[in-house]
Amino acid sequence: MSDEPQPHSGPEIENLFAETRTFPPDPAFAAAANAQAGIYDEAAADYVGFWEKQAKERISWFTPFGETLKWELPFAEWFVGGELNIAYNCVDRHVERGLGDKVAYHWIGEPGDTRTLTYRDLMVESSKAANALLELGVRKGDRVAIYMPMIPELPIAMLACARIGAPHTVVFGGFSAEALSSRINDCGAKVLITADGGWRRGKKVGLKHHADEAVTQAPTIEHMIVVDRFGDGAHMVPHRDLWWHEIVDRQSEVCPPVPVDSEHMLYLLYTSGTTAKPKGILHTSAGYLLGAAFTHWAVFDIKPDDVYWCAADIGWVTGHSYIVYGPLANATTGVMYEGAPDAPTWDRWWEIVEEYKVSILYCAPTAIRAFMKQGEAIPEAHDLSSLRVLGSVGEPINPEAWRWYKDVIGGGKTPVVDTWWQTETGQILISPLPGVTTTKPGSATFGLPGIDADVVDADGTSVPNGGGGYLVLKRPWPGMLRGIYGDPERYKQTYWSRFPGMYFAGDGAKRDEDGYIWLLGRVDDVMNVAGHRISTTEVESALVDHKSVAEAAVVGKNDPISGQAIFAFVTLKSGQEPSDALAVQLREHVAYVIGPIARPKFLLFAPDLPKTRSGKIMRRLLRDIAEGRALGDASTLADANVVDAIRSNTGKAEED
Ligand code: WT7
C-alpha cells in the first residue's frame, strides 16, 4: 500500500533509469505533512461522514446544511439545504480574521509590469466589479461570459460573479469568435467581460475584435465590459460597451455577498467530447469549493507561508480550481503570470520562481518536456531551492519527464504529485499525497481519500493487479459535475451509461502489481494536445466547413512535446487541387473556427479515405499511417488501394 515503507536497495543511481524505481516520502516532509497516512482509512470507513466533517471545517456557512449527500444516481446533491457565498469564503472571511494584508496574487505581466493584490484588494475590487454587474442588471442566476487574458481582472470578474450568485462561463482567450458565440448562446449569457487583449510572446494578442464578432451572433449579450490592458483605445459600441475603469472604478467598495444554496450553479465550463458540440460542464457551489479546497490543501501540502504557482490558464478547469477557488479558499499566496514560458527567453519561469521564492509549482507535462528540450543549463542558472512540492496535470507524464522535473527543477528533493482529474471531476481525484505516498515515475498512484477509483474490463468487472482496462469512479464526490447544461440525457449517456452505476471517465488505465494506477490516455475520439482535450469530430467539422473540402478524418499523432499532435487527412471536392497554399488555408480555417489550439500540425491530402464496406472511416489505419508504423488488420477495408495511395503520399504531409 501507499503508506508502507518501501525497500530501498543501495544508492539511487544504480537503478536510475529503471521503471521500477520508487520514491518514498522524505521522513521530515512526511512528519510535517498536512495529510497523514490515517486519512485514507478515516475516509474509507465512512466517506459521507468524511466529507461532512471537511465541509464543516473548511466552509463558512450562512445556513448550515442538513443531509450531507442526496444521491439519486447519476444526480448528486451535496450539503443539502446549506447556504453560503463562494466569494465570501474565498476572500471576505480571510480579511475578517486579519489576513487583509496577505498577498493573494503576485501578478506578473509578460512585458514585465507587475501588480500585487492583497486579500483586501481582492475584496474591494471584486465588490466594485459586482456592483458594476448589478448596475447592468445582472442578478442571481444570470449567466456572465468572461473572455480574458491572464490579468488580475479575470479572477476579480469571477469573484464578482460569485459574490452576486451569477454563474460565469470563462472562455479561454485562445478560442475563436465562433467558439465564444456558441458558448454564449448555449448558456444565454447577458454580459460579456473581456479586454482589448493580452501579451503573448512579445505581441499584443487582441480579444476585443473577436468579442465584437462573437456578439453579432450572440443576441443575449446586452453589455460588454472591456478591460484596458494596452491603453491603445478600442472601438466601443455606444450603449453596449463600457470600459472596466469607467464602470467599475466609480462603484461602491461594499457589496454584500449574496447567500446561495449549496447546489446553486457557480459556473459552466465548456469542454470537448466525442461530438462536435462542446459540453457545458456544470459545477455548483459548496461541493465544488470543498473539493477544490480540500485537495489543494492535501495534495500540495499548502502551508500559510507557501508561495504557490499554478502555471495554467484560468480559461481551463485547472485555473478555475487551482488558481482561483481552491487556493483562495485556503488563503494562499499565489503567483499569476500572463505570458508564455519562453518570453522573452526560456529563463522566464525560473526567474519568477527565484524572485518570488515559489515553493509549490503546478504545471503540465507538455511544459516540462519543452523545458527539457532547452537543456538543464537554463534552470540550473537559477536558485530554485525554494521549491518543495512539484505538481503535474493534464496528460500522462512520461517517466523521463517526471525524473527530470524532480531532479533538475526540484533538485532531487521535492515530491512530485502527478494529479489526474478532468473538467468534469472539478477536483483532483487520483494523486499521491506528498507526505504519505511512495511514488513511481509516471503513475498517478491511488485515488485520494474519499475517492473510489477503479480499473474495470469491458464488462465493468474490476481487473486484478497487473490488468488493464477503463478508469471508473464508483462513488460520488463533492466536486463532481452536476450535469451538462441543458442536456441531462447527454450527461447520462456520456458518463453513466457505459458501466451501470459507475462514472466512466473516457480514459484507459492499468493497475500494476502493487495496485498503482497508470493512466493510458483517452479511449474515445478525443485528442490530448498539450494537455487540452480536443475532439477529432470538432476539427473534422471545421475542415468540412471549408468550401474545398469533401471529407476529413482527424487523428492524434504521438508528439514528443505536446503529447499528441493533430493529424488531418483531407479529401477535396472534385475540381479542387491540393496545394501548399490550400493546406495553409485549411489550417487557418480550423484556427478561425475553433481557435489556434486546434490548428492541425499535420495535414495530408488524400484522394480517398480508408473505409469499411459499410462506409465507416477506419481511423485505426489512419493512426497507423500517421505514426508511420505497420498497418494493423486491414481485412475489413473496402478498397485496399486507398491506403497505398495515402501511404505513398505521407512524405508530403504538410507540417506546420
Ligand atoms: C483529461 C481531462 C484536469 C485538468 C486538465 C485537463 C487527461 C488529466 C492527467 C494525468 C494522465 C491526465 C485525461 C483526462 N489527464 N490529468 N495526471 N495523467 N492523464 O482537463 O481538459 O478536462 O482533460 O486529461 O485524459 O480525461 P480536461
XYZ file of C-alpha atoms in Angstrom, residues 63-652:
590
model
C -27.095 28.444 6.822
C -25.841 25.035 7.943
C -26.613 22.091 5.685
C -28.818 19.145 6.628
C -28.228 15.927 4.722
C -24.611 15.579 3.501
C -25.342 13.661 0.298
C -28.502 13.001 -1.634
C -27.509 10.509 -4.315
C -30.022 9.590 -6.956
C -27.679 8.113 -9.483
C -26.440 9.873 -11.565
C -27.658 13.066 -9.879
C -25.923 14.185 -6.704
C -26.740 16.921 -4.241
C -24.125 17.681 -1.629
C -24.656 19.559 1.653
C -28.386 19.780 1.119
C -30.105 22.981 2.190
C -26.892 24.763 3.157
C -26.340 28.387 2.182
C -23.010 30.068 1.573
C -21.265 32.531 -0.660
C -18.200 31.485 -2.613
C -16.595 34.953 -2.763
C -17.117 35.344 0.979
C -15.351 32.018 1.509
C -12.511 32.909 -0.856
C -11.906 36.483 0.257
C -14.004 38.284 2.872
C -13.650 35.798 5.691
C -9.861 35.961 5.418
C -9.971 39.754 5.684
C -12.306 39.456 8.690
C -9.810 37.278 10.525
C -6.926 39.692 9.983
C -5.419 38.482 6.701
C -6.386 41.586 4.713
C -2.755 42.459 4.039
C -1.775 38.974 2.961
C -0.904 38.780 -0.724
C -3.460 36.830 -2.747
C -1.699 37.216 -6.088
C 1.696 38.360 -7.186
C 0.787 39.131 -10.785
C 3.444 39.373 -13.471
C 2.626 40.735 -16.897
C 4.566 39.401 -19.828
C 6.230 42.750 -20.617
C 7.479 42.863 -17.009
C 4.819 45.019 -15.372
C 3.676 43.685 -12.004
C 0.752 44.086 -9.624
C 0.314 42.867 -6.084
C -3.183 42.120 -4.861
C -3.827 41.523 -1.192
C -6.927 39.793 0.097
C -8.305 43.237 0.977
C -7.629 44.426 -2.572
C -9.449 41.391 -3.940
C -12.400 42.060 -1.658
C -12.635 45.703 -2.699
C -12.077 45.105 -6.407
C -14.457 42.168 -6.679
C -17.095 44.107 -4.733
C -16.797 47.055 -7.131
C -16.973 44.754 -10.143
C -20.012 43.036 -8.599
C -21.701 46.410 -8.149
C -20.994 47.176 -11.808
C -22.691 43.929 -12.811
C -25.654 44.799 -10.602
C -25.838 48.220 -12.277
C -26.043 46.438 -15.634
C -28.981 44.415 -14.376
C -27.204 41.134 -13.654
C -28.944 39.228 -10.869
C -28.520 35.941 -9.035
C -28.767 33.117 -11.582
C -27.981 35.268 -14.660
C -25.025 33.976 -16.666
C -21.964 36.108 -17.376
C -19.393 35.194 -20.045
C -15.731 36.020 -19.451
C -13.167 36.098 -22.269
C -9.907 37.476 -20.961
C -6.153 37.203 -20.894
C -4.349 36.222 -17.686
C -4.716 39.556 -15.927
C -5.922 40.243 -12.366
C -9.331 41.387 -13.606
C -10.022 37.785 -14.632
C -10.171 36.279 -11.115
C -11.711 39.554 -9.928
C -14.508 39.141 -12.502
C -15.092 35.530 -11.436
C -15.294 36.541 -7.776
C -17.621 39.413 -8.684
C -19.990 36.916 -10.298
C -19.746 34.555 -7.334
C -20.417 37.439 -4.949
C -23.838 38.085 -6.502
C -24.601 34.457 -7.380
C -24.305 34.962 -11.144
C -22.792 31.847 -12.741
C -19.845 32.573 -15.014
C -18.573 30.847 -18.069
C -14.936 31.572 -18.777
C -13.962 31.038 -22.394
C -10.227 30.533 -22.952
C -8.699 33.557 -24.711
C -7.245 31.293 -27.407
C -10.698 30.366 -28.669
C -12.193 31.921 -31.773
C -15.152 34.294 -32.062
C -17.275 31.397 -33.238
C -16.333 29.226 -30.261
C -17.137 32.171 -27.978
C -20.532 32.898 -29.516
C -21.611 29.251 -29.446
C -20.814 29.076 -25.721
C -22.605 32.359 -25.015
C -25.629 31.119 -26.936
C -25.681 27.778 -25.185
C -25.950 29.405 -21.777
C -27.684 32.658 -22.744
C -25.181 34.976 -21.059
C -26.314 38.554 -20.518
C -22.984 40.312 -20.097
C -19.559 39.617 -21.588
C -16.440 40.692 -19.717
C -13.379 40.933 -21.925
C -10.261 43.034 -22.569
C -8.689 44.752 -25.525
C -6.201 41.889 -25.381
C -3.153 40.458 -23.661
C 0.546 39.922 -24.232
C 1.850 36.675 -25.670
C 5.438 36.160 -26.872
C 6.096 39.858 -27.099
C 2.999 40.513 -29.169
C -0.316 42.097 -28.413
C -2.973 39.473 -28.912
C -6.287 41.235 -29.433
C -9.519 39.899 -27.979
C -11.970 42.742 -28.435
C -12.444 42.212 -32.179
C -13.220 38.532 -31.555
C -15.631 39.556 -28.814
C -17.309 42.027 -31.191
C -17.641 39.402 -33.869
C -18.979 36.861 -31.375
C -21.600 39.253 -30.056
C -23.019 39.881 -33.538
C -24.015 36.188 -33.379
C -24.989 36.209 -29.707
C -28.123 38.309 -29.177
C -28.444 37.614 -25.443
C -25.444 39.840 -24.669
C -26.693 43.236 -23.521
C -23.383 44.718 -22.416
C -19.692 44.210 -22.762
C -17.216 45.320 -20.090
C -13.748 45.838 -21.537
C -10.511 45.957 -19.537
C -7.942 48.336 -20.981
C -4.740 46.291 -20.974
C -2.904 48.096 -23.763
C -4.038 51.693 -23.406
C -4.382 51.991 -27.189
C -8.097 52.634 -27.245
C -10.586 50.295 -28.898
C -13.725 50.535 -30.944
C -16.525 50.778 -28.394
C -20.138 50.306 -29.416
C -22.186 53.086 -27.760
C -24.612 51.946 -25.033
C -23.419 48.352 -25.334
C -19.702 48.567 -24.462
C -18.219 50.004 -21.285
C -14.615 50.327 -20.225
C -13.927 48.451 -16.989
C -12.204 51.512 -15.492
C -15.212 53.681 -16.259
C -17.939 51.492 -14.853
C -16.067 49.574 -12.132
C -13.847 52.255 -10.622
C -16.705 54.537 -9.613
C -18.658 51.820 -7.752
C -19.016 51.447 -4.023
C -16.360 49.273 -2.382
C -19.030 47.420 -0.487
C -21.197 44.712 -1.992
C -22.741 42.260 0.450
C -22.168 38.636 -0.614
C -25.444 37.065 -1.701
C -26.210 33.763 0.068
C -26.780 30.940 -2.386
C -27.870 27.335 -1.981
C -25.144 24.667 -1.829
C -26.304 23.440 -5.230
C -26.513 26.873 -6.864
C -24.633 26.924 -10.173
C -21.207 28.504 -9.712
C -20.021 28.120 -13.277
C -20.166 26.400 -16.615
C -17.016 25.395 -18.406
C -17.240 24.025 -21.919
C -15.208 21.006 -22.865
C -14.766 18.794 -25.905
C -16.318 15.402 -26.162
C -16.775 12.899 -28.929
C -19.166 15.105 -30.894
C -18.596 18.496 -32.465
C -20.730 20.280 -29.865
C -18.846 21.257 -26.691
C -20.497 20.322 -23.429
C -21.317 22.921 -20.794
C -19.953 21.203 -17.700
C -21.999 22.393 -14.750
C -20.403 22.958 -11.371
C -22.272 24.067 -8.287
C -21.149 25.878 -5.173
C -20.466 24.116 -1.871
C -19.310 20.695 -3.045
C -17.111 22.177 -5.737
C -15.469 24.635 -3.368
C -14.864 21.918 -0.816
C -13.394 19.553 -3.395
C -11.025 22.210 -4.713
C -10.020 23.498 -1.264
C -9.514 20.095 0.358
C -7.419 18.681 -2.485
C -5.385 21.875 -2.774
C -4.575 21.567 0.921
C -3.862 17.826 0.901
C -2.137 17.298 -2.460
C 0.056 20.411 -2.443
C 0.561 20.406 1.325
C -0.283 24.099 1.410
C 1.027 25.953 4.469
C 0.293 29.595 5.359
C 3.667 30.914 4.160
C 3.854 28.994 0.892
C 4.146 30.814 -2.415
C 2.159 28.714 -4.814
C 2.208 28.918 -8.577
C -0.132 27.061 -10.864
C 1.108 27.913 -14.340
C -2.117 27.018 -16.148
C -4.517 29.429 -17.808
C -7.648 30.299 -15.840
C -9.603 29.555 -19.027
C -9.205 25.848 -18.273
C -10.510 23.961 -15.254
C -7.020 23.743 -13.749
C -7.056 27.508 -13.390
C -10.596 27.587 -12.010
C -9.905 25.046 -9.269
C -6.212 25.633 -8.578
C -5.537 29.290 -9.364
C -8.821 30.745 -8.173
C -11.206 28.772 -5.961
C -9.045 26.213 -4.124
C -6.081 28.469 -3.319
C -8.226 31.463 -2.372
C -10.447 29.363 -0.103
C -7.205 28.339 1.632
C -5.964 31.970 1.867
C -2.911 31.072 -0.174
C -0.403 33.490 -1.684
C -0.213 32.759 -5.395
C 1.738 33.775 -8.443
C -0.121 34.574 -11.646
C 1.803 35.069 -14.888
C 0.313 36.487 -18.056
C 2.546 35.209 -20.796
C 4.470 32.430 -22.459
C 7.243 30.379 -20.806
C 9.762 31.436 -23.457
C 9.065 35.161 -23.379
C 11.489 36.780 -23.700
C 13.659 33.673 -23.060
C 13.280 30.192 -21.615
C 14.565 31.613 -18.304
C 11.282 33.317 -17.589
C 9.653 30.752 -15.314
C 12.828 30.134 -13.349
C 13.377 33.851 -12.861
C 9.874 34.049 -11.430
C 10.465 31.066 -9.114
C 13.719 32.641 -7.933
C 12.377 36.146 -7.466
C 9.153 35.230 -5.683
C 10.630 32.210 -3.870
C 7.931 29.971 -5.248
C 7.596 26.899 -3.042
C 4.984 24.925 -4.970
C 4.807 24.690 -8.756
C 1.968 23.029 -10.671
C 2.200 22.674 -14.446
C 1.684 20.337 -17.398
C 3.984 17.640 -18.809
C 3.994 19.422 -22.158
C 5.700 22.403 -20.485
C 8.160 20.139 -18.694
C 9.092 18.435 -21.975
C 9.506 21.800 -23.689
C 11.925 22.861 -20.920
C 13.759 19.531 -21.120
C 14.400 20.183 -24.778
C 16.069 23.507 -23.938
C 18.527 21.801 -21.622
C 19.361 21.775 -17.935
C 21.664 24.771 -18.062
C 18.718 27.180 -18.167
C 17.006 26.152 -14.913
C 20.371 25.427 -13.308
C 21.340 29.068 -13.734
C 18.645 29.973 -11.194
C 18.207 29.411 -7.491
C 15.207 27.090 -7.343
C 15.867 25.928 -3.790
C 12.595 27.459 -2.542
C 10.623 24.709 -4.327
C 9.294 21.976 -2.054
C 6.408 20.352 -3.995
C 6.033 19.894 -7.757
C 2.749 19.015 -9.429
C 1.840 17.740 -12.876
C -1.523 17.675 -14.643
C -3.248 17.325 -17.980
C -1.870 14.166 -19.542
C 0.197 11.157 -18.596
C 3.695 12.269 -17.611
C 6.349 10.040 -19.104
C 8.869 8.700 -16.571
C 11.815 10.623 -18.120
C 9.965 13.912 -17.796
C 8.925 13.008 -14.249
C 12.534 12.348 -13.244
C 13.817 15.457 -14.995
C 11.206 17.534 -13.210
C 12.152 16.106 -9.829
C 15.919 16.207 -10.355
C 16.540 19.337 -12.378
C 13.712 21.552 -11.155
C 13.248 20.039 -7.715
C 16.940 19.444 -7.020
C 16.133 15.776 -6.400
C 14.446 16.563 -3.093
C 10.883 17.595 -3.885
C 7.998 15.173 -4.076
C 6.263 15.092 -7.474
C 2.492 14.793 -7.431
C 1.033 13.566 -10.712
C -2.598 14.598 -10.439
C -5.328 13.001 -12.536
C -8.686 14.706 -12.940
C -10.933 16.327 -15.525
C -13.082 19.371 -16.192
C -15.972 17.160 -15.127
C -14.446 15.992 -11.872
C -13.800 19.577 -10.709
C -11.113 18.458 -8.295
C -8.095 16.164 -8.301
C -9.203 12.558 -7.794
C -6.116 10.404 -8.323
C -2.794 11.610 -6.972
C -0.116 10.833 -4.450
C -0.278 12.578 -1.086
C 3.218 14.076 -0.892
C 3.851 13.125 2.725
C 2.335 9.662 2.504
C 2.565 8.015 -0.888
C 5.616 6.244 -2.259
C 5.649 7.423 -5.848
C 6.618 5.733 -9.105
C 7.594 8.000 -12.010
C 4.694 8.082 -14.456
C 1.978 6.764 -12.160
C -0.742 8.958 -10.652
C -0.752 6.271 -7.912
C -4.061 5.976 -5.996
C -7.469 7.538 -5.541
C -7.387 10.293 -2.925
C -9.121 9.793 0.433
C -12.869 9.535 -0.115
C -12.452 8.644 -3.801
C -13.173 5.160 -5.122
C -11.244 4.911 -8.409
C -11.077 1.555 -10.137
C -9.926 -0.041 -13.381
C -12.522 -2.307 -14.964
C -12.709 -4.559 -18.017
C -15.239 -4.214 -20.840
C -17.894 -5.857 -18.646
C -17.332 -3.475 -15.764
C -15.540 -6.042 -13.615
C -12.636 -4.779 -11.575
C -9.360 -6.016 -13.075
C -6.818 -7.734 -10.845
C -3.431 -6.146 -10.190
C -1.428 -6.338 -13.387
C -4.548 -5.841 -15.514
C -5.659 -3.047 -17.817
C -8.988 -1.548 -18.803
C -11.101 1.548 -18.245
C -10.885 4.070 -15.460
C -14.113 4.468 -13.468
C -15.252 6.189 -10.279
C -17.555 4.189 -8.070
C -18.741 6.791 -5.614
C -19.885 10.398 -5.973
C -17.506 13.130 -4.798
C -18.253 16.737 -3.813
C -16.629 18.488 -6.810
C -18.272 16.311 -9.450
C -20.146 17.872 -12.322
C -23.862 18.064 -11.718
C -24.736 17.763 -15.376
C -24.274 19.084 -18.891
C -26.053 22.415 -19.166
C -29.467 21.922 -20.715
C -28.847 18.291 -21.623
C -29.439 15.748 -18.828
C -29.736 12.947 -21.397
C -26.265 13.593 -22.785
C -24.955 13.688 -19.215
C -26.355 10.211 -18.528
C -25.208 8.878 -21.881
C -21.681 10.236 -21.775
C -20.680 9.410 -18.239
C -23.071 6.887 -16.713
C -24.218 4.510 -19.420
C -21.037 2.627 -20.384
C -20.803 0.921 -16.983
C -24.034 0.934 -14.960
C -23.652 2.680 -11.633
C -20.151 3.960 -12.383
C -18.765 7.214 -13.731
C -16.818 6.488 -16.920
C -14.026 8.995 -17.443
C -13.120 8.031 -21.022
C -9.541 7.146 -20.069
C -7.754 3.843 -20.370
C -5.720 2.744 -17.350
C -3.795 -0.156 -15.908
C -3.202 -1.252 -12.366
C 0.252 -2.629 -11.725
C 1.310 -5.454 -9.443
C 1.398 -3.116 -6.463
C -2.021 -1.658 -7.187
C -0.721 1.625 -8.616
C -2.903 3.242 -11.278
C -1.244 4.271 -14.562
C -3.265 6.435 -16.945
C -3.002 5.423 -20.585
C -4.788 8.234 -22.436
C -8.248 8.600 -23.928
C -10.129 5.646 -25.305
C -12.598 7.767 -27.276
C -12.169 10.137 -30.208
C -10.679 12.850 -28.107
C -7.085 14.018 -28.540
C -4.921 15.421 -25.791
C -2.875 18.218 -27.303
C -0.585 19.980 -24.851
C -2.905 18.987 -22.025
C -6.047 20.218 -23.789
C -8.817 17.971 -24.827
C -9.795 18.451 -28.445
C -12.388 16.341 -30.184
C -11.455 14.789 -33.523
C -15.035 15.327 -34.688
C -14.893 19.035 -33.916
C -11.760 19.510 -36.039
C -13.258 17.388 -38.818
C -16.395 19.520 -38.814
C -14.287 22.661 -39.047
C -12.406 21.245 -42.054
C -15.530 20.081 -43.841
C -16.948 23.543 -43.248
C -14.385 24.837 -45.792
C -15.729 25.111 -49.330
C -12.953 22.993 -50.907
C -13.237 20.022 -48.564
C -15.318 16.935 -49.281
C -14.329 14.795 -46.338
C -11.878 14.874 -43.463
C -10.610 12.470 -40.831
C -8.539 13.610 -37.886
C -6.374 11.532 -35.578
C -3.907 12.250 -32.796
C -0.264 11.513 -33.624
C 2.238 10.999 -30.795
C 4.297 14.110 -30.314
C 7.430 14.468 -28.178
C 6.427 17.860 -26.773
C 2.651 18.225 -26.887
C 1.769 14.586 -26.154
C -0.413 14.362 -29.210
C -0.434 16.462 -32.362
C -3.398 16.871 -34.667
C -3.049 14.985 -37.963
C -5.712 15.724 -40.559
C -6.448 13.658 -43.652
C -8.392 15.713 -46.176
C -10.219 14.721 -49.334
C -11.008 17.620 -51.641
C -14.134 18.197 -53.681
C -13.746 17.327 -57.338
C -12.146 20.112 -59.292
C -10.089 21.254 -56.267
C -6.338 20.750 -56.491
C -4.153 20.062 -53.430
C -1.509 22.720 -52.846
C 0.672 24.056 -50.063
C -1.314 27.246 -50.103
C -4.576 25.370 -49.640
C -3.063 23.352 -46.771
C -2.169 26.619 -45.038
C -5.642 27.955 -45.699
C -7.317 24.867 -44.251
C -5.200 25.011 -41.120
C -6.059 28.645 -40.666
C -9.692 27.834 -41.238
C -9.655 25.426 -38.292
C -7.905 28.063 -36.173
C -10.572 30.534 -37.217
C -13.490 28.246 -36.441
C -12.243 26.732 -33.172
C -9.116 28.616 -32.154
C -5.355 28.359 -32.698
C -5.062 25.410 -30.270
C -6.957 23.230 -32.748
C -4.852 24.110 -35.819
C -3.683 20.764 -37.308
C 0.047 20.263 -37.104
C -0.010 17.776 -39.990
C -2.298 17.897 -42.973
C -2.317 15.337 -45.744
C -4.414 15.465 -48.888
C -5.753 12.029 -49.703
C -7.582 11.029 -52.860
C -9.899 8.926 -50.703
C -10.193 7.784 -47.071
C -9.971 4.155 -45.982
C -13.449 2.856 -45.237
C -15.125 -0.345 -44.253
C -17.624 -1.837 -46.663
C -20.353 -0.184 -44.634
C -18.686 3.183 -45.175
C -17.124 3.809 -41.741
C -13.771 5.580 -41.822
C -11.110 3.257 -40.406
C -9.317 5.647 -38.091
C -7.221 2.853 -36.698
C -5.496 2.567 -40.068
C -5.144 6.327 -40.306
C -3.467 6.333 -36.918
C -1.046 3.678 -38.151
C -0.312 5.794 -41.203
C 0.126 8.951 -39.138
C 2.561 7.164 -36.837
C 4.398 5.680 -39.824
C 4.054 2.151 -38.460
C 2.994 -1.158 -39.989
C -0.716 -1.366 -40.655
C -2.906 -3.394 -38.379
C -5.656 -5.654 -39.609
C -6.947 -4.232 -42.906
C -9.191 -7.128 -43.862
C -12.408 -5.133 -43.477
C -11.169 -2.398 -45.765
C -13.396 -1.869 -48.794
C -10.630 -0.785 -51.151
C -7.031 -1.615 -50.270
C -5.655 0.703 -52.951
C -6.849 3.706 -50.957
C -4.368 3.028 -48.184
C -1.483 2.529 -50.588
C -2.311 5.797 -52.252
C -2.280 7.625 -48.916
C 0.862 5.900 -47.718
C 2.827 6.763 -50.820
C 1.918 10.347 -50.051
C 2.789 10.580 -46.344
C 6.141 12.171 -47.075
C 4.133 15.109 -48.324
